[in-house]
Amino acid sequence: VADEVTSAKHRITVGSQPTAASEGGAVAARGSLEYAVARLQQYCNILENRVVGRFDAAMGRRSMQDMQECAKIMAEFNRETVLINRYISQMPMFIDTRLLAWGEDSDGDMALQLAELFKEVLSTVKDEVVMLESVFPSGLLAVETLIQRVIEQRVGLALELTLESTKKQTYDSEAARLQDYLKVLTQTYQRTMELAASLEAQCGEEVKVCAQAQALYSEHLKDYPKLEMQLLQQLYTQHRIEAQPLS
């Protein structure tokens, strides 16, 4: 396929149909620079579609060699990211609908569910990092793209749904609600940073997983002192009421 592109100039000049259009919609004259550029773009689009089709077929067979060949061709034309995004978007973890029901079971242990999810994420990423670094010439870019989507679409969504589940529960008092929310937030933060540290050890410090994970909690941690102060005030008020002698 790459050899065909190198000879595209000759094919363009002998094209049978003057289909290329110049700026403004006018048909460019055959042999002009505008005509050559437009025909070359058309030809590159056709070849890119062929390579993408071959990559999809190779991905279905898990044929690393064929995937490598396609990725190398696309990299030569600065289109490697097309295949990187295509590969990552087809990973089972990103099309798994189980996470959409996260937190619906109010009787479930959210901390345990989060630990199980993060365990699956870590195991999957370890396997996929090996594949990405083997298939794509820009292995680091592929890994960075994967980690960004993992943090945003898996970890971030799990965090929001976990915290949201605490708002759906009923509590005996405002103090109990605040206490449970802060407890869940602390647990999720600790588990998320543990996952990020493990991922960074697997992917390398260049990927900066911990910084991305920390960014998920920026707004939540900013509100933490205020919520903690509210909790202390609620507990103090509750303690004073309980300490009053019965008349």
mmCIF file of C-alpha atoms in Angstrom:
data_model
loop_
_atom_site.group_PDB
_atom_site.id
_atom_site.type_symbol
_atom_site.label_atom_id
_atom_site.label_comp_id
_atom_site.label_asym_id
_atom_site.label_seq_id
_atom_site.Cartn_x
_atom_site.Cartn_y
_atom_site.Cartn_z
ATOM 1 C CA VAL A 1 0.000 0.000 0.000
ATOM 2 C CA ALA A 2 2.815 2.394 0.860
ATOM 3 C CA ASP A 3 4.476 1.719 -2.508
ATOM 4 C CA GLU A 4 1.253 2.679 -4.257
ATOM 5 C CA VAL A 5 1.270 6.081 -2.611
ATOM 6 C CA THR A 6 4.815 6.794 -3.735
ATOM 7 C CA SER A 7 3.736 6.324 -7.338
ATOM 8 C CA ALA A 8 0.536 8.338 -6.917
ATOM 9 C CA LYS A 9 1.946 11.343 -8.766
ATOM 10 C CA HIS A 10 2.095 9.382 -11.997
ATOM 11 C CA ARG A 11 -1.413 7.991 -11.524
ATOM 12 C CA ILE A 12 -2.796 11.443 -10.843
ATOM 13 C CA THR A 13 -1.443 12.977 -14.024
ATOM 14 C CA VAL A 14 -2.925 10.246 -16.183
ATOM 15 C CA GLY A 15 -6.346 10.250 -14.464
ATOM 16 C CA SER A 16 -9.233 9.898 -16.828
ATOM 17 C CA GLN A 17 -11.727 12.191 -15.054
ATOM 18 C CA PRO A 18 -11.038 15.826 -14.080
ATOM 19 C CA THR A 19 -13.003 15.403 -10.843
ATOM 20 C CA ALA A 20 -10.791 17.491 -8.620
ATOM 21 C CA ALA A 21 -12.226 20.833 -7.606
ATOM 22 C CA SER A 22 -10.277 23.909 -6.693
ATOM 23 C CA GLU A 23 -11.240 26.489 -4.076
ATOM 24 C CA GLY A 24 -14.616 28.014 -4.800
ATOM 25 C CA GLY A 25 -16.056 24.907 -6.481
ATOM 26 C CA ALA A 26 -14.480 25.385 -9.920
ATOM 27 C CA VAL A 27 -12.990 22.319 -11.599
ATOM 28 C CA ALA A 28 -9.205 22.534 -11.623
ATOM 29 C CA ALA A 29 -7.436 21.982 -14.904
ATOM 30 C CA ARG A 30 -5.770 18.624 -15.395
ATOM 31 C CA GLY A 31 -2.048 18.962 -14.838
ATOM 32 C CA SER A 32 -2.403 21.909 -12.463
ATOM 33 C CA LEU A 33 -1.073 21.820 -8.907
ATOM 34 C CA GLU A 34 -4.589 22.097 -7.469
ATOM 35 C CA TYR A 35 -5.742 19.150 -9.535
ATOM 36 C CA ALA A 36 -2.760 17.053 -8.454
ATOM 37 C CA VAL A 37 -3.248 17.860 -4.772
ATOM 38 C CA ALA A 38 -6.963 17.045 -4.852
ATOM 39 C CA ARG A 39 -6.425 13.774 -6.688
ATOM 40 C CA LEU A 40 -3.671 12.805 -4.284
ATOM 41 C CA GLN A 41 -5.992 13.494 -1.346
ATOM 42 C CA GLN A 42 -8.704 11.350 -2.917
ATOM 43 C CA TYR A 43 -6.262 8.548 -3.481
ATOM 44 C CA CYS A 44 -4.884 8.771 0.060
ATOM 45 C CA ASN A 45 -8.423 8.596 1.451
ATOM 46 C CA ILE A 46 -9.087 5.430 -0.534
ATOM 47 C CA LEU A 47 -5.850 3.849 0.660
ATOM 48 C CA GLU A 48 -6.517 4.888 4.256
ATOM 49 C CA ASN A 49 -9.924 3.222 4.157
ATOM 50 C CA ARG A 50 -8.276 0.052 2.868
ATOM 51 C CA VAL A 51 -5.700 0.088 5.646
ATOM 52 C CA VAL A 52 -8.369 0.718 8.288
ATOM 53 C CA GLY A 53 -10.395 -2.183 6.901
ATOM 54 C CA ARG A 54 -7.360 -4.450 7.026
ATOM 55 C CA PHE A 55 -6.654 -3.303 10.575
ATOM 56 C CA ASP A 56 -10.221 -4.049 11.682
ATOM 57 C CA ALA A 57 -9.981 -7.545 10.220
ATOM 58 C CA ALA A 58 -6.609 -8.125 11.869
ATOM 59 C CA MET A 59 -7.969 -6.819 15.164
ATOM 60 C CA GLY A 60 -10.811 -9.321 14.971
ATOM 61 C CA ARG A 61 -8.286 -12.127 14.484
ATOM 62 C CA ARG A 62 -5.924 -10.643 17.100
ATOM 63 C CA SER A 63 -3.220 -10.889 14.435
ATOM 64 C CA MET A 64 -0.453 -8.754 15.882
ATOM 65 C CA GLN A 65 1.713 -8.934 12.771
ATOM 66 C CA ASP A 66 -1.020 -7.646 10.448
ATOM 67 C CA MET A 67 -1.964 -4.947 12.935
ATOM 68 C CA GLN A 68 1.676 -3.870 13.120
ATOM 69 C CA GLU A 69 1.893 -3.578 9.338
ATOM 70 C CA CYS A 70 -1.222 -1.419 9.170
ATOM 71 C CA ALA A 71 -0.048 0.786 12.036
ATOM 72 C CA LYS A 72 3.334 1.269 10.374
ATOM 73 C CA ILE A 73 1.716 2.366 7.102
ATOM 74 C CA MET A 74 -0.574 4.840 8.855
ATOM 75 C CA ALA A 75 2.320 6.191 10.930
ATOM 76 C CA GLU A 76 4.221 7.047 7.745
ATOM 77 C CA PHE A 77 1.418 9.444 6.851
ATOM 78 C CA ASN A 78 0.875 10.812 10.383
ATOM 79 C CA ARG A 79 -2.444 8.988 10.688
ATOM 80 C CA GLU A 80 -1.472 6.499 13.371
ATOM 81 C CA THR A 81 -3.857 8.067 15.885
ATOM 82 C CA VAL A 82 -6.789 6.913 13.739
ATOM 83 C CA LEU A 83 -5.908 3.284 14.440
ATOM 84 C CA ILE A 84 -4.961 3.959 18.064
ATOM 85 C CA ASN A 85 -8.377 5.446 18.801
ATOM 86 C CA ARG A 86 -10.081 2.721 16.793
ATOM 87 C CA TYR A 87 -8.333 -0.037 18.728
ATOM 88 C CA ILE A 88 -8.970 1.496 22.145
ATOM 89 C CA SER A 89 -12.635 2.248 21.447
ATOM 90 C CA GLN A 90 -13.226 -1.448 20.719
ATOM 91 C CA MET A 91 -11.782 -2.650 24.017
ATOM 92 C CA PRO A 92 -14.433 -4.586 25.991
ATOM 93 C CA MET A 93 -13.978 -2.372 29.055
ATOM 94 C CA PHE A 94 -15.243 0.661 27.139
ATOM 95 C CA ILE A 95 -18.344 -1.045 25.776
ATOM 96 C CA ASP A 96 -19.214 -2.872 29.005
ATOM 97 C CA THR A 97 -22.626 -1.624 30.143
ATOM 98 C CA ARG A 98 -22.365 -3.022 33.673
ATOM 99 C CA LEU A 99 -20.928 0.242 34.952
ATOM 100 C CA LEU A 100 -24.108 2.062 33.932
ATOM 101 C CA ALA A 101 -25.946 0.200 36.716
ATOM 102 C CA TRP A 102 -23.285 1.180 39.255
ATOM 103 C CA GLY A 103 -24.690 1.906 42.691
ATOM 104 C CA GLU A 104 -28.263 0.821 41.923
ATOM 105 C CA ASP A 105 -27.966 -1.949 44.492
ATOM 106 C CA SER A 106 -28.149 0.078 47.684
ATOM 107 C CA ASP A 107 -27.439 -3.006 49.769
ATOM 108 C CA GLY A 108 -24.120 -3.627 48.004
ATOM 109 C CA ASP A 109 -20.743 -2.755 49.464
ATOM 110 C CA MET A 110 -19.630 0.119 47.246
ATOM 111 C CA ALA A 111 -16.055 -0.022 48.513
ATOM 112 C CA LEU A 112 -15.856 -3.707 47.603
ATOM 113 C CA GLN A 113 -17.419 -3.095 44.187
ATOM 114 C CA LEU A 114 -14.926 -0.318 43.536
ATOM 115 C CA ALA A 115 -12.022 -2.559 44.523
ATOM 116 C CA GLU A 116 -13.227 -5.274 42.145
ATOM 117 C CA LEU A 117 -13.655 -2.792 39.296
ATOM 118 C CA PHE A 118 -10.186 -1.333 39.792
ATOM 119 C CA LYS A 119 -8.713 -4.828 39.933
ATOM 120 C CA GLU A 120 -10.268 -5.587 36.534
ATOM 121 C CA VAL A 121 -9.027 -2.277 35.134
ATOM 122 C CA LEU A 122 -5.462 -2.915 36.292
ATOM 123 C CA SER A 123 -5.423 -6.433 34.859
ATOM 124 C CA THR A 124 -6.818 -5.264 31.514
ATOM 125 C CA VAL A 125 -4.424 -2.337 31.212
ATOM 126 C CA LYS A 126 -1.419 -4.556 31.942
ATOM 127 C CA ASP A 127 -2.361 -6.822 29.038
ATOM 128 C CA GLU A 128 -3.274 -4.012 26.666
ATOM 129 C CA VAL A 129 -0.107 -2.003 27.317
ATOM 130 C CA VAL A 130 1.924 -4.930 26.012
ATOM 131 C CA MET A 131 -0.261 -5.079 22.902
ATOM 132 C CA LEU A 132 -0.193 -1.327 22.277
ATOM 133 C CA GLU A 133 3.574 -1.082 22.622
ATOM 134 C CA SER A 134 4.002 -4.040 20.268
ATOM 135 C CA VAL A 135 1.566 -2.903 17.575
ATOM 136 C CA PHE A 136 2.025 0.852 17.311
ATOM 137 C CA PRO A 137 5.264 2.643 16.401
ATOM 138 C CA SER A 138 4.257 5.417 18.814
ATOM 139 C CA GLY A 139 3.722 3.052 21.711
ATOM 140 C CA LEU A 140 3.879 5.750 24.380
ATOM 141 C CA LEU A 141 1.223 7.820 22.618
ATOM 142 C CA ALA A 142 -1.038 4.769 22.430
ATOM 143 C CA VAL A 143 -0.574 4.032 26.137
ATOM 144 C CA GLU A 144 -1.218 7.678 27.070
ATOM 145 C CA THR A 145 -4.426 7.632 25.035
ATOM 146 C CA LEU A 146 -5.558 4.439 26.761
ATOM 147 C CA ILE A 147 -4.828 5.769 30.252
ATOM 148 C CA GLN A 148 -6.643 9.031 29.562
ATOM 149 C CA ARG A 149 -9.777 7.152 28.544
ATOM 150 C CA VAL A 150 -9.487 4.758 31.499
ATOM 151 C CA ILE A 151 -9.268 7.641 33.965
ATOM 152 C CA GLU A 152 -12.075 9.629 32.358
ATOM 153 C CA GLN A 153 -14.517 6.905 31.315
ATOM 154 C CA ARG A 154 -13.979 4.137 33.859
ATOM 155 C CA VAL A 155 -12.484 5.601 37.012
ATOM 156 C CA GLY A 156 -14.165 9.001 36.713
ATOM 157 C CA LEU A 157 -17.592 7.530 36.012
ATOM 158 C CA ALA A 158 -17.249 5.040 38.871
ATOM 159 C CA LEU A 159 -16.326 7.896 41.211
ATOM 160 C CA GLU A 160 -19.320 10.016 40.259
ATOM 161 C CA LEU A 161 -21.760 7.115 40.482
ATOM 162 C CA THR A 162 -20.355 6.002 43.829
ATOM 163 C CA LEU A 163 -20.708 9.458 45.356
ATOM 164 C CA GLU A 164 -24.130 9.872 43.776
ATOM 165 C CA SER A 165 -25.318 6.654 45.423
ATOM 166 C CA THR A 166 -24.778 8.161 48.878
ATOM 167 C CA LYS A 167 -27.214 10.958 48.015
ATOM 168 C CA LYS A 168 -29.972 8.444 47.263
ATOM 169 C CA GLN A 169 -29.801 6.852 50.705
ATOM 170 C CA THR A 170 -31.784 7.950 53.734
ATOM 171 C CA TYR A 171 -30.103 8.920 56.999
ATOM 172 C CA ASP A 172 -31.274 9.550 60.535
ATOM 173 C CA SER A 173 -29.518 12.906 60.664
ATOM 174 C CA GLU A 174 -27.543 15.405 58.614
ATOM 175 C CA ALA A 175 -24.450 14.428 60.581
ATOM 176 C CA ALA A 176 -24.855 10.798 59.525
ATOM 177 C CA ARG A 177 -25.221 11.845 55.893
ATOM 178 C CA LEU A 178 -22.106 14.022 55.945
ATOM 179 C CA GLN A 179 -20.133 11.388 57.805
ATOM 180 C CA ASP A 180 -21.015 8.696 55.276
ATOM 181 C CA TYR A 181 -20.283 10.954 52.301
ATOM 182 C CA LEU A 182 -16.855 11.947 53.609
ATOM 183 C CA LYS A 183 -16.079 8.330 54.437
ATOM 184 C CA VAL A 184 -16.982 7.184 50.915
ATOM 185 C CA LEU A 185 -15.026 10.061 49.363
ATOM 186 C CA THR A 186 -11.953 9.183 51.407
ATOM 187 C CA GLN A 187 -12.182 5.503 50.515
ATOM 188 C CA THR A 188 -12.629 6.152 46.796
ATOM 189 C CA TYR A 189 -9.745 8.626 46.795
ATOM 190 C CA GLN A 190 -7.413 6.162 48.497
ATOM 191 C CA ARG A 191 -8.358 3.318 46.164
ATOM 192 C CA THR A 192 -8.104 5.538 43.091
ATOM 193 C CA MET A 193 -4.617 6.730 43.984
ATOM 194 C CA GLU A 194 -3.549 3.143 44.706
ATOM 195 C CA LEU A 195 -4.793 2.165 41.249
ATOM 196 C CA ALA A 196 -3.033 5.160 39.681
ATOM 197 C CA ALA A 197 0.252 4.255 41.364
ATOM 198 C CA SER A 198 -0.011 0.675 40.094
ATOM 199 C CA LEU A 199 -0.854 1.866 36.574
ATOM 200 C CA GLU A 200 2.011 4.350 36.588
ATOM 201 C CA ALA A 201 4.407 1.617 37.668
ATOM 202 C CA GLN A 202 3.158 -0.466 34.745
ATOM 203 C CA CYS A 203 3.089 2.302 32.109
ATOM 204 C CA GLY A 204 6.015 4.441 33.216
ATOM 205 C CA GLU A 205 6.231 7.855 34.852
ATOM 206 C CA GLU A 206 5.980 9.568 31.450
ATOM 207 C CA VAL A 207 2.259 8.796 31.359
ATOM 208 C CA LYS A 208 1.623 10.697 34.632
ATOM 209 C CA VAL A 209 -1.303 8.562 35.749
ATOM 210 C CA CYS A 210 -1.273 9.871 39.320
ATOM 211 C CA ALA A 211 -1.634 13.466 38.144
ATOM 212 C CA GLN A 212 -4.633 12.541 35.995
ATOM 213 C CA ALA A 213 -6.253 10.636 38.855
ATOM 214 C CA GLN A 214 -5.624 13.520 41.251
ATOM 215 C CA ALA A 215 -7.370 15.885 38.833
ATOM 216 C CA LEU A 216 -10.586 13.849 39.163
ATOM 217 C CA TYR A 217 -10.810 14.847 42.816
ATOM 218 C CA SER A 218 -9.841 18.517 42.532
ATOM 219 C CA GLU A 219 -13.379 19.837 43.046
ATOM 220 C CA HIS A 220 -14.284 17.241 45.674
ATOM 221 C CA LEU A 221 -11.141 17.878 47.721
ATOM 222 C CA LYS A 222 -11.678 21.627 47.497
ATOM 223 C CA ASP A 223 -15.034 21.193 49.259
ATOM 224 C CA TYR A 224 -13.733 18.655 51.780
ATOM 225 C CA PRO A 225 -12.696 21.125 54.563
ATOM 226 C CA LYS A 226 -16.054 22.912 54.377
ATOM 227 C CA LEU A 227 -17.994 19.643 54.606
ATOM 228 C CA GLU A 228 -15.802 18.440 57.444
ATOM 229 C CA MET A 229 -16.476 21.653 59.361
ATOM 230 C CA GLN A 230 -20.214 21.221 58.791
ATOM 231 C CA LEU A 231 -19.956 17.690 60.146
ATOM 232 C CA LEU A 232 -18.154 18.860 63.282
ATOM 233 C CA GLN A 233 -20.796 21.518 63.861
ATOM 234 C CA GLN A 234 -23.573 18.956 63.439
ATOM 235 C CA LEU A 235 -21.876 16.536 65.843
ATOM 236 C CA TYR A 236 -21.309 19.298 68.384
ATOM 237 C CA THR A 237 -24.949 20.366 68.237
ATOM 238 C CA GLN A 238 -26.089 16.761 68.490
ATOM 239 C CA HIS A 239 -23.808 16.151 71.478
ATOM 240 C CA ARG A 240 -25.119 19.222 73.313
ATOM 241 C CA ILE A 241 -28.712 18.137 72.772
ATOM 242 C CA GLU A 242 -27.975 14.634 74.048
ATOM 243 C CA ALA A 243 -26.079 16.025 77.046
ATOM 244 C CA GLN A 244 -28.983 18.180 78.233
ATOM 245 C CA PRO A 245 -30.552 16.770 81.410
ATOM 246 C CA LEU A 246 -34.069 15.465 81.101
ATOM 247 C CA SER A 247 -36.609 17.672 82.890
#
